[in-house]
Structure formats: C-alpha cells, structure tokens
Amino acid sequence: MNFKAMSLISAVALALPTFGAADPVDDQLVINEDIEIVTKTTAAPHLEGHLDEVMSGWLFRSDSTRDMERDDFDNPGMIFAEQGAEIWNTADGTEGKSCADCHGAPEDMAGVRAVYPKWNEAAGEVRTLQMQINDCRENRMGAKAWGYDKGGSMPMEALLASVSRGLPVNVEIDGPAKETWEKGKEIYYTRYGQLELSCANCHEENYGNMIRADHLSQGQINGFPTYRLKNTKLNGSHSRFKGCIRDTRAETFNPGSPEFVALELYVASRGNGLSVEGPSVRN
C-alpha cells in the first residue's frame, strides 16, 4: 500500500466517530436546597418506538460539573440571568417601556419557558421564546430586535428559564403546530454532511456512550440556555444545533432559521415531562 493510500485511510478513520461504553449517573438534582429538578422520567407517547425514558443532559456530566448546578452561587450561567433582570427593568425603545411595565416581576413569568416553542395564532406561526421576546421589543417597546442567540437574547432567555426551574416542560405539538413539528422530526432523522450523521445517530442510538472524549447525552434542551465550560459562555439551543451539524462537515442552517425553529419544537417535545433546568452547566 502506498503512502497516499495509507494517509487517506488514516484521515477517514480520524473523521469517523468512535463509540465507547459509559453510563449516565444515578443522581438527584436539587437547586439551592429548594428546587427539585426532574432529570429522568417516562417518555411522552409521541416517542413510542424511539425512547422509553427521557433523561436530562445533567445526568451525563462529571461530578464537578453537576455540582455547579446545585447552587446558584456556583452556577456561572446565573450571572447572565442577573444581567437579564437588569434588562427586564430597563426602559428601551421609542415607547420608553421596560419588560416590567407590561409583565410585572420576572417571577410572574414562571411557566412561560416551559411551553415554548409554541403556536402563535395571531402570527400564524410557531414561535420560539426569543422570537416572542423580539416581537415585544419591536411592536410594543419600539426597540431594535436582538440577534438570535446574541446580545440581550441570551440573558433574557436565561432569566425567563431561571424563574421556571422545576416546572415540567410541556410543549404542545398538536393542532396548527403539527406541521412544524413534523418538519423538525424530519430534520432530526436526516443524515447530514460528509460523515452522514443525524441527530438520532448520536442522541438516540448512542446516548450513554463515549464519542472520542465526549459523553453523549440524549440531546435534551430542557437545560437551555446552557453555560458551556468548553467556550466559557452562555449558549442557545440553535447555536448548539449549528455546531452539531457543522461537526458532520455539512453546510448548516442559521440560528433563528425556520429549520431550526422546527427542530427546536421537535427536540423540546422530546423532553416533555423533564423539568425546566436552565441556565444549566455543561461541558
């Protein structure tokens, strides 16, 4: 075998994922000794034939990473929630309004994060939480929309997630949202890129295994937005979707795109019954 052929074989071997056995821990998450988080529960009926049980990504992390979520003082994601609280009470835009002027205290929004993405009848579309926030900014505050997974979007989503912690994810997929959900499901099972991998290949068929140095979870997004130790910042679910598809060596969709809105709806529905956990901490 010549040198070029050997180099090609080596390159292909390095590109392909390699899996090794590992298991999620059996642990309980209670935040601030007060907020009980459901990290494992029976899968929703629409996952029949795919998953029997759904598990938070928290169960797949190391002891030290899991411990960071047990207390808000140790959770770096809560810094962004605090920033979100400042934004919440600050007037912005031509109308001179703040979020608090219409919605009251952030705690009054408990439960909102748990039901997004959701169908918006007036707009005739499924909206993510960030899309709804920008609708308020543009049409009620007269303020400029934030970029998707950028700027004020991340602190605001962290704030709204934090006041819903412990409440069950309950994303509706029937009725007018069904078409978008089906589109998201199709994307989830579609193989992308030179590696020809789908979301399901890693997060349904191989969760609990090691892919090189990473412990694969079920890819649940009940903990988003999430502070990643890898890049030391708060990350949105669409940015994580983009990174996953990019890692298959494919041209990816962009955060806020219709494709990722559909994918978020589908993936969020896979976590129905788990607790809202964000801002979480992950590798």
PDB file of C-alpha atoms in Angstrom:
ATOM      1  CA  MET A   1       0.000   0.000   0.000  1.00  0.00           C
ATOM      2  CA  ASN A   2       1.473   3.393  -0.955  1.00  0.00           C
ATOM      3  CA  PHE A   3       1.840   6.375   1.376  1.00  0.00           C
ATOM      4  CA  LYS A   4      -1.053   8.346  -0.140  1.00  0.00           C
ATOM      5  CA  ALA A   5      -3.461   5.454   0.322  1.00  0.00           C
ATOM      6  CA  MET A   6      -2.368   4.963   3.921  1.00  0.00           C
ATOM      7  CA  SER A   7      -2.823   8.682   4.620  1.00  0.00           C
ATOM      8  CA  LEU A   8      -6.326   8.604   3.172  1.00  0.00           C
ATOM      9  CA  ILE A   9      -7.328   5.629   5.315  1.00  0.00           C
ATOM     10  CA  SER A  10      -5.938   7.338   8.418  1.00  0.00           C
ATOM     11  CA  ALA A  11      -7.849  10.534   7.646  1.00  0.00           C
ATOM     12  CA  VAL A  12     -11.104   8.677   7.223  1.00  0.00           C
ATOM     13  CA  ALA A  13     -10.546   6.771  10.467  1.00  0.00           C
ATOM     14  CA  LEU A  14      -9.971  10.013  12.362  1.00  0.00           C
ATOM     15  CA  ALA A  15     -13.093  11.597  10.882  1.00  0.00           C
ATOM     16  CA  LEU A  16     -15.470   8.786  11.747  1.00  0.00           C
ATOM     17  CA  PRO A  17     -16.957   8.768  15.256  1.00  0.00           C
ATOM     18  CA  THR A  18     -15.813   6.033  17.598  1.00  0.00           C
ATOM     19  CA  PHE A  19     -18.038   4.987  20.479  1.00  0.00           C
ATOM     20  CA  GLY A  20     -17.088   3.536  23.846  1.00  0.00           C
ATOM     21  CA  ALA A  21     -19.380   2.378  26.618  1.00  0.00           C
ATOM     22  CA  ALA A  22     -20.310   4.651  29.511  1.00  0.00           C
ATOM     23  CA  ASP A  23     -23.407   5.173  31.627  1.00  0.00           C
ATOM     24  CA  PRO A  24     -25.271   8.227  32.942  1.00  0.00           C
ATOM     25  CA  VAL A  25     -25.091   8.606  36.706  1.00  0.00           C
ATOM     26  CA  ASP A  26     -27.987   7.901  39.046  1.00  0.00           C
ATOM     27  CA  ASP A  27     -28.214  11.222  40.865  1.00  0.00           C
ATOM     28  CA  GLN A  28     -30.785  13.747  42.078  1.00  0.00           C
ATOM     29  CA  LEU A  29     -30.658  17.461  41.296  1.00  0.00           C
ATOM     30  CA  VAL A  30     -31.977  19.901  43.865  1.00  0.00           C
ATOM     31  CA  ILE A  31     -31.062  23.547  43.280  1.00  0.00           C
ATOM     32  CA  ASN A  32     -30.444  25.820  46.257  1.00  0.00           C
ATOM     33  CA  GLU A  33     -31.695  23.003  48.504  1.00  0.00           C
ATOM     34  CA  ASP A  34     -35.173  24.007  47.356  1.00  0.00           C
ATOM     35  CA  ILE A  35     -35.941  23.481  43.650  1.00  0.00           C
ATOM     36  CA  GLU A  36     -36.363  19.813  42.791  1.00  0.00           C
ATOM     37  CA  ILE A  37     -35.490  19.043  39.175  1.00  0.00           C
ATOM     38  CA  VAL A  38     -36.900  16.033  37.345  1.00  0.00           C
ATOM     39  CA  THR A  39     -33.914  14.717  35.400  1.00  0.00           C
ATOM     40  CA  LYS A  40     -35.391  11.346  34.397  1.00  0.00           C
ATOM     41  CA  THR A  41     -38.952  10.378  33.513  1.00  0.00           C
ATOM     42  CA  THR A  42     -41.107   8.226  31.243  1.00  0.00           C
ATOM     43  CA  ALA A  43     -41.034   9.356  27.629  1.00  0.00           C
ATOM     44  CA  ALA A  44     -44.091  11.068  26.154  1.00  0.00           C
ATOM     45  CA  PRO A  45     -46.393   8.909  23.979  1.00  0.00           C
ATOM     46  CA  HIS A  46     -45.169  10.543  20.766  1.00  0.00           C
ATOM     47  CA  LEU A  47     -41.732   8.998  21.399  1.00  0.00           C
ATOM     48  CA  GLU A  48     -43.049   5.435  21.338  1.00  0.00           C
ATOM     49  CA  GLY A  49     -40.630   3.261  19.390  1.00  0.00           C
ATOM     50  CA  HIS A  50     -37.823   5.775  19.911  1.00  0.00           C
ATOM     51  CA  LEU A  51     -37.285   6.260  23.657  1.00  0.00           C
ATOM     52  CA  ASP A  52     -38.854   4.692  26.739  1.00  0.00           C
ATOM     53  CA  GLU A  53     -37.260   7.116  29.170  1.00  0.00           C
ATOM     54  CA  VAL A  54     -36.006  10.681  28.788  1.00  0.00           C
ATOM     55  CA  MET A  55     -33.001  11.985  30.691  1.00  0.00           C
ATOM     56  CA  SER A  56     -31.510  15.412  31.210  1.00  0.00           C
ATOM     57  CA  GLY A  57     -28.007  16.033  29.965  1.00  0.00           C
ATOM     58  CA  TRP A  58     -27.103  16.820  33.584  1.00  0.00           C
ATOM     59  CA  LEU A  59     -27.007  13.074  34.312  1.00  0.00           C
ATOM     60  CA  PHE A  60     -24.260  12.568  31.720  1.00  0.00           C
ATOM     61  CA  ARG A  61     -21.815  15.091  33.143  1.00  0.00           C
ATOM     62  CA  SER A  62     -18.969  14.728  35.648  1.00  0.00           C
ATOM     63  CA  ASP A  63     -19.447  15.121  39.411  1.00  0.00           C
ATOM     64  CA  SER A  64     -17.815  18.553  39.429  1.00  0.00           C
ATOM     65  CA  THR A  65     -19.927  19.848  36.540  1.00  0.00           C
ATOM     66  CA  ARG A  66     -23.156  18.551  38.085  1.00  0.00           C
ATOM     67  CA  ASP A  67     -22.303  20.155  41.405  1.00  0.00           C
ATOM     68  CA  MET A  68     -22.078  23.586  39.795  1.00  0.00           C
ATOM     69  CA  GLU A  69     -25.824  23.472  39.183  1.00  0.00           C
ATOM     70  CA  ARG A  70     -26.781  22.648  42.739  1.00  0.00           C
ATOM     71  CA  ASP A  71     -26.255  26.211  43.953  1.00  0.00           C
ATOM     72  CA  ASP A  72     -26.854  29.440  42.047  1.00  0.00           C
ATOM     73  CA  PHE A  73     -23.710  30.888  43.600  1.00  0.00           C
ATOM     74  CA  ASP A  74     -21.639  28.226  41.829  1.00  0.00           C
ATOM     75  CA  ASN A  75     -23.536  28.327  38.526  1.00  0.00           C
ATOM     76  CA  PRO A  76     -21.818  30.734  36.087  1.00  0.00           C
ATOM     77  CA  GLY A  77     -24.986  30.790  33.970  1.00  0.00           C
ATOM     78  CA  MET A  78     -26.779  32.707  36.718  1.00  0.00           C
ATOM     79  CA  ILE A  79     -24.564  35.721  36.048  1.00  0.00           C
ATOM     80  CA  PHE A  80     -26.416  36.053  32.752  1.00  0.00           C
ATOM     81  CA  ALA A  81     -29.791  35.639  34.459  1.00  0.00           C
ATOM     82  CA  GLU A  82     -28.838  38.560  36.698  1.00  0.00           C
ATOM     83  CA  GLN A  83     -27.970  40.588  33.602  1.00  0.00           C
ATOM     84  CA  GLY A  84     -31.371  39.637  32.224  1.00  0.00           C
ATOM     85  CA  ALA A  85     -33.039  41.008  35.365  1.00  0.00           C
ATOM     86  CA  GLU A  86     -31.329  44.358  34.786  1.00  0.00           C
ATOM     87  CA  ILE A  87     -32.513  44.411  31.169  1.00  0.00           C
ATOM     88  CA  TRP A  88     -36.012  43.439  32.298  1.00  0.00           C
ATOM     89  CA  ASN A  89     -36.335  46.565  34.419  1.00  0.00           C
ATOM     90  CA  THR A  90     -34.692  48.953  31.947  1.00  0.00           C
ATOM     91  CA  ALA A  91     -36.802  51.064  29.590  1.00  0.00           C
ATOM     92  CA  ASP A  92     -35.817  50.778  25.939  1.00  0.00           C
ATOM     93  CA  GLY A  93     -37.099  51.915  22.554  1.00  0.00           C
ATOM     94  CA  THR A  94     -39.270  54.758  21.343  1.00  0.00           C
ATOM     95  CA  GLU A  95     -42.137  53.853  23.681  1.00  0.00           C
ATOM     96  CA  GLY A  96     -39.966  54.229  26.772  1.00  0.00           C
ATOM     97  CA  LYS A  97     -41.170  50.936  28.207  1.00  0.00           C
ATOM     98  CA  SER A  98     -39.441  48.139  30.055  1.00  0.00           C
ATOM     99  CA  CYS A  99     -40.480  44.498  30.181  1.00  0.00           C
ATOM    100  CA  ALA A 100     -41.621  45.074  33.759  1.00  0.00           C
ATOM    101  CA  ASP A 101     -44.074  47.774  32.678  1.00  0.00           C
ATOM    102  CA  CYS A 102     -46.202  45.169  30.895  1.00  0.00           C
ATOM    103  CA  HIS A 103     -45.327  41.907  32.600  1.00  0.00           C
ATOM    104  CA  GLY A 104     -44.529  42.797  36.210  1.00  0.00           C
ATOM    105  CA  ALA A 105     -41.762  40.962  38.042  1.00  0.00           C
ATOM    106  CA  PRO A 106     -39.745  38.243  36.293  1.00  0.00           C
ATOM    107  CA  GLU A 107     -41.222  35.707  38.731  1.00  0.00           C
ATOM    108  CA  ASP A 108     -44.643  36.473  37.260  1.00  0.00           C
ATOM    109  CA  MET A 109     -43.387  34.803  34.068  1.00  0.00           C
ATOM    110  CA  ALA A 110     -42.905  31.414  35.769  1.00  0.00           C
ATOM    111  CA  GLY A 111     -44.119  28.687  33.433  1.00  0.00           C
ATOM    112  CA  VAL A 112     -43.561  30.606  30.195  1.00  0.00           C
ATOM    113  CA  ARG A 113     -40.274  28.896  29.334  1.00  0.00           C
ATOM    114  CA  ALA A 114     -41.874  25.503  29.861  1.00  0.00           C
ATOM    115  CA  VAL A 115     -44.288  25.833  26.924  1.00  0.00           C
ATOM    116  CA  TYR A 116     -42.010  27.277  24.243  1.00  0.00           C
ATOM    117  CA  PRO A 117     -41.754  26.921  21.291  1.00  0.00           C
ATOM    118  CA  LYS A 118     -45.488  27.353  20.785  1.00  0.00           C
ATOM    119  CA  TRP A 119     -48.004  28.251  18.096  1.00  0.00           C
ATOM    120  CA  ASN A 120     -48.848  31.952  17.896  1.00  0.00           C
ATOM    121  CA  GLU A 121     -52.311  32.297  16.450  1.00  0.00           C
ATOM    122  CA  ALA A 122     -52.053  35.995  15.566  1.00  0.00           C
ATOM    123  CA  ALA A 123     -48.769  35.496  13.709  1.00  0.00           C
ATOM    124  CA  GLY A 124     -49.797  32.174  12.164  1.00  0.00           C
ATOM    125  CA  GLU A 125     -46.507  30.514  13.054  1.00  0.00           C
ATOM    126  CA  VAL A 126     -44.619  28.592  15.693  1.00  0.00           C
ATOM    127  CA  ARG A 127     -42.525  30.955  17.746  1.00  0.00           C
ATOM    128  CA  THR A 128     -39.559  30.299  19.963  1.00  0.00           C
ATOM    129  CA  LEU A 129     -39.152  32.303  23.144  1.00  0.00           C
ATOM    130  CA  GLN A 130     -36.540  34.514  21.511  1.00  0.00           C
ATOM    131  CA  MET A 131     -38.886  35.240  18.620  1.00  0.00           C
ATOM    132  CA  GLN A 132     -41.617  36.286  21.057  1.00  0.00           C
ATOM    133  CA  ILE A 133     -39.218  38.474  23.007  1.00  0.00           C
ATOM    134  CA  ASN A 134     -38.224  40.281  19.817  1.00  0.00           C
ATOM    135  CA  ASP A 135     -41.865  40.728  18.858  1.00  0.00           C
ATOM    136  CA  CYS A 136     -42.395  42.539  22.153  1.00  0.00           C
ATOM    137  CA  ARG A 137     -39.306  44.645  21.635  1.00  0.00           C
ATOM    138  CA  GLU A 138     -40.237  45.733  18.131  1.00  0.00           C
ATOM    139  CA  ASN A 139     -44.009  46.109  18.379  1.00  0.00           C
ATOM    140  CA  ARG A 140     -44.570  47.150  21.995  1.00  0.00           C
ATOM    141  CA  MET A 141     -41.359  48.865  23.016  1.00  0.00           C
ATOM    142  CA  GLY A 142     -40.289  50.320  19.688  1.00  0.00           C
ATOM    143  CA  ALA A 143     -36.853  48.823  20.294  1.00  0.00           C
ATOM    144  CA  LYS A 144     -34.434  47.102  17.962  1.00  0.00           C
ATOM    145  CA  ALA A 145     -34.667  43.320  17.737  1.00  0.00           C
ATOM    146  CA  TRP A 146     -31.779  41.349  19.189  1.00  0.00           C
ATOM    147  CA  GLY A 147     -29.820  38.908  17.060  1.00  0.00           C
ATOM    148  CA  TYR A 148     -30.658  35.259  17.537  1.00  0.00           C
ATOM    149  CA  ASP A 149     -28.617  33.738  20.378  1.00  0.00           C
ATOM    150  CA  LYS A 150     -26.827  37.079  20.599  1.00  0.00           C
ATOM    151  CA  GLY A 151     -26.778  40.231  22.689  1.00  0.00           C
ATOM    152  CA  GLY A 152     -29.656  40.620  25.110  1.00  0.00           C
ATOM    153  CA  SER A 153     -31.385  37.482  23.847  1.00  0.00           C
ATOM    154  CA  MET A 154     -29.234  35.173  25.957  1.00  0.00           C
ATOM    155  CA  PRO A 155     -29.505  36.995  29.322  1.00  0.00           C
ATOM    156  CA  MET A 156     -33.254  37.419  28.818  1.00  0.00           C
ATOM    157  CA  GLU A 157     -33.775  33.762  27.984  1.00  0.00           C
ATOM    158  CA  ALA A 158     -31.621  32.800  30.975  1.00  0.00           C
ATOM    159  CA  LEU A 159     -33.787  34.951  33.237  1.00  0.00           C
ATOM    160  CA  LEU A 160     -37.058  33.504  31.953  1.00  0.00           C
ATOM    161  CA  ALA A 161     -35.700  29.962  32.207  1.00  0.00           C
ATOM    162  CA  SER A 162     -34.490  30.538  35.766  1.00  0.00           C
ATOM    163  CA  VAL A 163     -37.922  31.541  37.076  1.00  0.00           C
ATOM    164  CA  SER A 164     -39.434  28.384  35.532  1.00  0.00           C
ATOM    165  CA  ARG A 165     -36.929  25.932  37.003  1.00  0.00           C
ATOM    166  CA  GLY A 166     -38.602  22.853  38.407  1.00  0.00           C
ATOM    167  CA  LEU A 167     -41.713  23.187  36.259  1.00  0.00           C
ATOM    168  CA  PRO A 168     -42.338  20.443  33.684  1.00  0.00           C
ATOM    169  CA  VAL A 169     -41.602  21.002  30.007  1.00  0.00           C
ATOM    170  CA  ASN A 170     -44.980  20.847  28.278  1.00  0.00           C
ATOM    171  CA  VAL A 171     -44.590  21.750  24.611  1.00  0.00           C
ATOM    172  CA  GLU A 172     -47.728  21.300  22.512  1.00  0.00           C
ATOM    173  CA  ILE A 173     -47.293  19.551  19.172  1.00  0.00           C
ATOM    174  CA  ASP A 174     -50.876  19.048  18.003  1.00  0.00           C
ATOM    175  CA  GLY A 175     -53.166  21.332  16.039  1.00  0.00           C
ATOM    176  CA  PRO A 176     -51.565  24.036  13.889  1.00  0.00           C
ATOM    177  CA  ALA A 177     -48.088  23.319  15.349  1.00  0.00           C
ATOM    178  CA  LYS A 178     -48.156  19.778  13.984  1.00  0.00           C
ATOM    179  CA  GLU A 179     -46.752  20.648  10.552  1.00  0.00           C
ATOM    180  CA  THR A 180     -43.760  22.448  12.044  1.00  0.00           C
ATOM    181  CA  TRP A 181     -43.205  19.585  14.487  1.00  0.00           C
ATOM    182  CA  GLU A 182     -43.196  17.069  11.635  1.00  0.00           C
ATOM    183  CA  LYS A 183     -40.650  19.190   9.786  1.00  0.00           C
ATOM    184  CA  GLY A 184     -38.449  19.255  12.873  1.00  0.00           C
ATOM    185  CA  LYS A 185     -38.742  15.498  13.234  1.00  0.00           C
ATOM    186  CA  GLU A 186     -37.667  15.035   9.614  1.00  0.00           C
ATOM    187  CA  ILE A 187     -34.580  17.190  10.224  1.00  0.00           C
ATOM    188  CA  TYR A 188     -33.778  15.217  13.398  1.00  0.00           C
ATOM    189  CA  TYR A 189     -33.610  11.937  11.490  1.00  0.00           C
ATOM    190  CA  THR A 190     -31.916  13.281   8.358  1.00  0.00           C
ATOM    191  CA  ARG A 191     -28.238  12.420   7.863  1.00  0.00           C
ATOM    192  CA  TYR A 192     -26.062  15.445   7.135  1.00  0.00           C
ATOM    193  CA  GLY A 193     -22.561  16.144   5.941  1.00  0.00           C
ATOM    194  CA  GLN A 194     -19.593  14.102   4.860  1.00  0.00           C
ATOM    195  CA  LEU A 195     -19.973  11.969   7.991  1.00  0.00           C
ATOM    196  CA  GLU A 196     -23.647  11.270   7.162  1.00  0.00           C
ATOM    197  CA  LEU A 197     -24.824  11.612  10.751  1.00  0.00           C
ATOM    198  CA  SER A 198     -28.267  12.568  12.015  1.00  0.00           C
ATOM    199  CA  CYS A 199     -29.205  13.914  15.448  1.00  0.00           C
ATOM    200  CA  ALA A 200     -30.667  10.479  16.198  1.00  0.00           C
ATOM    201  CA  ASN A 201     -27.428   8.641  15.394  1.00  0.00           C
ATOM    202  CA  CYS A 202     -25.757  10.222  18.412  1.00  0.00           C
ATOM    203  CA  HIS A 203     -28.559  11.212  20.781  1.00  0.00           C
ATOM    204  CA  GLU A 204     -30.985   8.342  20.322  1.00  0.00           C
ATOM    205  CA  GLU A 205     -28.905   5.378  19.191  1.00  0.00           C
ATOM    206  CA  ASN A 206     -25.719   6.072  21.157  1.00  0.00           C
ATOM    207  CA  TYR A 207     -26.581   8.171  24.210  1.00  0.00           C
ATOM    208  CA  GLY A 208     -24.642   6.961  27.227  1.00  0.00           C
ATOM    209  CA  ASN A 209     -21.671   6.092  25.047  1.00  0.00           C
ATOM    210  CA  MET A 210     -18.447   7.991  24.628  1.00  0.00           C
ATOM    211  CA  ILE A 211     -17.706   9.587  21.267  1.00  0.00           C
ATOM    212  CA  ARG A 212     -13.970  10.158  21.474  1.00  0.00           C
ATOM    213  CA  ALA A 213     -13.663  12.295  24.639  1.00  0.00           C
ATOM    214  CA  ASP A 214     -17.314  13.354  24.877  1.00  0.00           C
ATOM    215  CA  HIS A 215     -20.048  11.583  26.817  1.00  0.00           C
ATOM    216  CA  LEU A 216     -23.150  11.543  24.610  1.00  0.00           C
ATOM    217  CA  SER A 217     -26.438  12.581  26.191  1.00  0.00           C
ATOM    218  CA  GLN A 218     -29.930  12.362  24.742  1.00  0.00           C
ATOM    219  CA  GLY A 219     -29.526  15.906  23.456  1.00  0.00           C
ATOM    220  CA  GLN A 220     -32.371  17.238  25.597  1.00  0.00           C
ATOM    221  CA  ILE A 221     -32.727  21.028  25.663  1.00  0.00           C
ATOM    222  CA  ASN A 222     -34.672  21.462  28.915  1.00  0.00           C
ATOM    223  CA  GLY A 223     -31.466  22.947  30.348  1.00  0.00           C
ATOM    224  CA  PHE A 224     -31.006  25.644  27.717  1.00  0.00           C
ATOM    225  CA  PRO A 225     -29.674  28.217  27.643  1.00  0.00           C
ATOM    226  CA  THR A 226     -26.600  26.491  28.970  1.00  0.00           C
ATOM    227  CA  TYR A 227     -23.224  27.697  30.143  1.00  0.00           C
ATOM    228  CA  ARG A 228     -20.576  25.556  28.436  1.00  0.00           C
ATOM    229  CA  LEU A 229     -17.246  25.137  30.141  1.00  0.00           C
ATOM    230  CA  LYS A 230     -15.775  24.478  26.701  1.00  0.00           C
ATOM    231  CA  ASN A 231     -16.344  28.011  25.433  1.00  0.00           C
ATOM    232  CA  THR A 232     -16.996  29.812  28.754  1.00  0.00           C
ATOM    233  CA  LYS A 233     -20.182  31.498  27.650  1.00  0.00           C
ATOM    234  CA  LEU A 234     -23.938  31.063  27.637  1.00  0.00           C
ATOM    235  CA  ASN A 235     -25.140  29.089  24.616  1.00  0.00           C
ATOM    236  CA  GLY A 236     -28.541  28.918  22.958  1.00  0.00           C
ATOM    237  CA  SER A 237     -30.071  25.756  21.543  1.00  0.00           C
ATOM    238  CA  HIS A 238     -29.856  26.994  17.945  1.00  0.00           C
ATOM    239  CA  SER A 239     -26.149  27.664  18.303  1.00  0.00           C
ATOM    240  CA  ARG A 240     -25.763  24.123  19.624  1.00  0.00           C
ATOM    241  CA  PHE A 241     -27.758  22.768  16.665  1.00  0.00           C
ATOM    242  CA  LYS A 242     -25.479  24.695  14.316  1.00  0.00           C
ATOM    243  CA  GLY A 243     -22.379  23.286  15.987  1.00  0.00           C
ATOM    244  CA  CYS A 244     -23.665  19.715  15.750  1.00  0.00           C
ATOM    245  CA  ILE A 245     -24.485  19.943  12.061  1.00  0.00           C
ATOM    246  CA  ARG A 246     -21.185  21.700  11.392  1.00  0.00           C
ATOM    247  CA  ASP A 247     -19.410  18.788  13.072  1.00  0.00           C
ATOM    248  CA  THR A 248     -20.917  16.440  10.482  1.00  0.00           C
ATOM    249  CA  ARG A 249     -18.989  18.539   7.942  1.00  0.00           C
ATOM    250  CA  ALA A 250     -22.124  19.919   6.363  1.00  0.00           C
ATOM    251  CA  GLU A 251     -23.343  23.387   5.488  1.00  0.00           C
ATOM    252  CA  THR A 252     -25.605  24.216   8.389  1.00  0.00           C
ATOM    253  CA  PHE A 253     -28.749  26.263   8.962  1.00  0.00           C
ATOM    254  CA  ASN A 254     -28.519  29.501  10.935  1.00  0.00           C
ATOM    255  CA  PRO A 255     -29.899  30.315  14.400  1.00  0.00           C
ATOM    256  CA  GLY A 256     -33.438  31.632  14.030  1.00  0.00           C
ATOM    257  CA  SER A 257     -33.971  29.928  10.666  1.00  0.00           C
ATOM    258  CA  PRO A 258     -37.298  28.147  10.008  1.00  0.00           C
ATOM    259  CA  GLU A 259     -35.403  24.860  10.011  1.00  0.00           C
ATOM    260  CA  PHE A 260     -34.000  25.401  13.490  1.00  0.00           C
ATOM    261  CA  VAL A 261     -37.328  26.713  14.792  1.00  0.00           C
ATOM    262  CA  ALA A 262     -38.888  23.430  13.654  1.00  0.00           C
ATOM    263  CA  LEU A 263     -36.019  21.418  15.107  1.00  0.00           C
ATOM    264  CA  GLU A 264     -36.308  23.231  18.441  1.00  0.00           C
ATOM    265  CA  LEU A 265     -40.015  22.425  18.618  1.00  0.00           C
ATOM    266  CA  TYR A 266     -39.366  18.739  17.934  1.00  0.00           C
ATOM    267  CA  VAL A 267     -36.388  18.417  20.285  1.00  0.00           C
ATOM    268  CA  ALA A 268     -38.154  20.348  23.054  1.00  0.00           C
ATOM    269  CA  SER A 269     -41.119  17.979  22.771  1.00  0.00           C
ATOM    270  CA  ARG A 270     -38.785  15.019  23.274  1.00  0.00           C
ATOM    271  CA  GLY A 271     -38.133  16.421  26.765  1.00  0.00           C
ATOM    272  CA  ASN A 272     -41.783  16.801  27.802  1.00  0.00           C
ATOM    273  CA  GLY A 273     -42.012  15.842  31.464  1.00  0.00           C
ATOM    274  CA  LEU A 274     -38.456  16.832  32.373  1.00  0.00           C
ATOM    275  CA  SER A 275     -38.064  19.978  34.456  1.00  0.00           C
ATOM    276  CA  VAL A 276     -37.020  23.325  33.068  1.00  0.00           C
ATOM    277  CA  GLU A 277     -33.406  23.457  34.226  1.00  0.00           C
ATOM    278  CA  GLY A 278     -31.764  26.431  32.562  1.00  0.00           C
ATOM    279  CA  PRO A 279     -29.423  28.088  32.794  1.00  0.00           C
ATOM    280  CA  SER A 280     -27.637  24.785  33.135  1.00  0.00           C
ATOM    281  CA  VAL A 281     -23.923  23.916  33.119  1.00  0.00           C
ATOM    282  CA  ARG A 282     -22.441  21.529  30.587  1.00  0.00           C
ATOM    283  CA  ASN A 283     -19.006  20.589  29.240  1.00  0.00           C
TER     284      ASN A 283
END
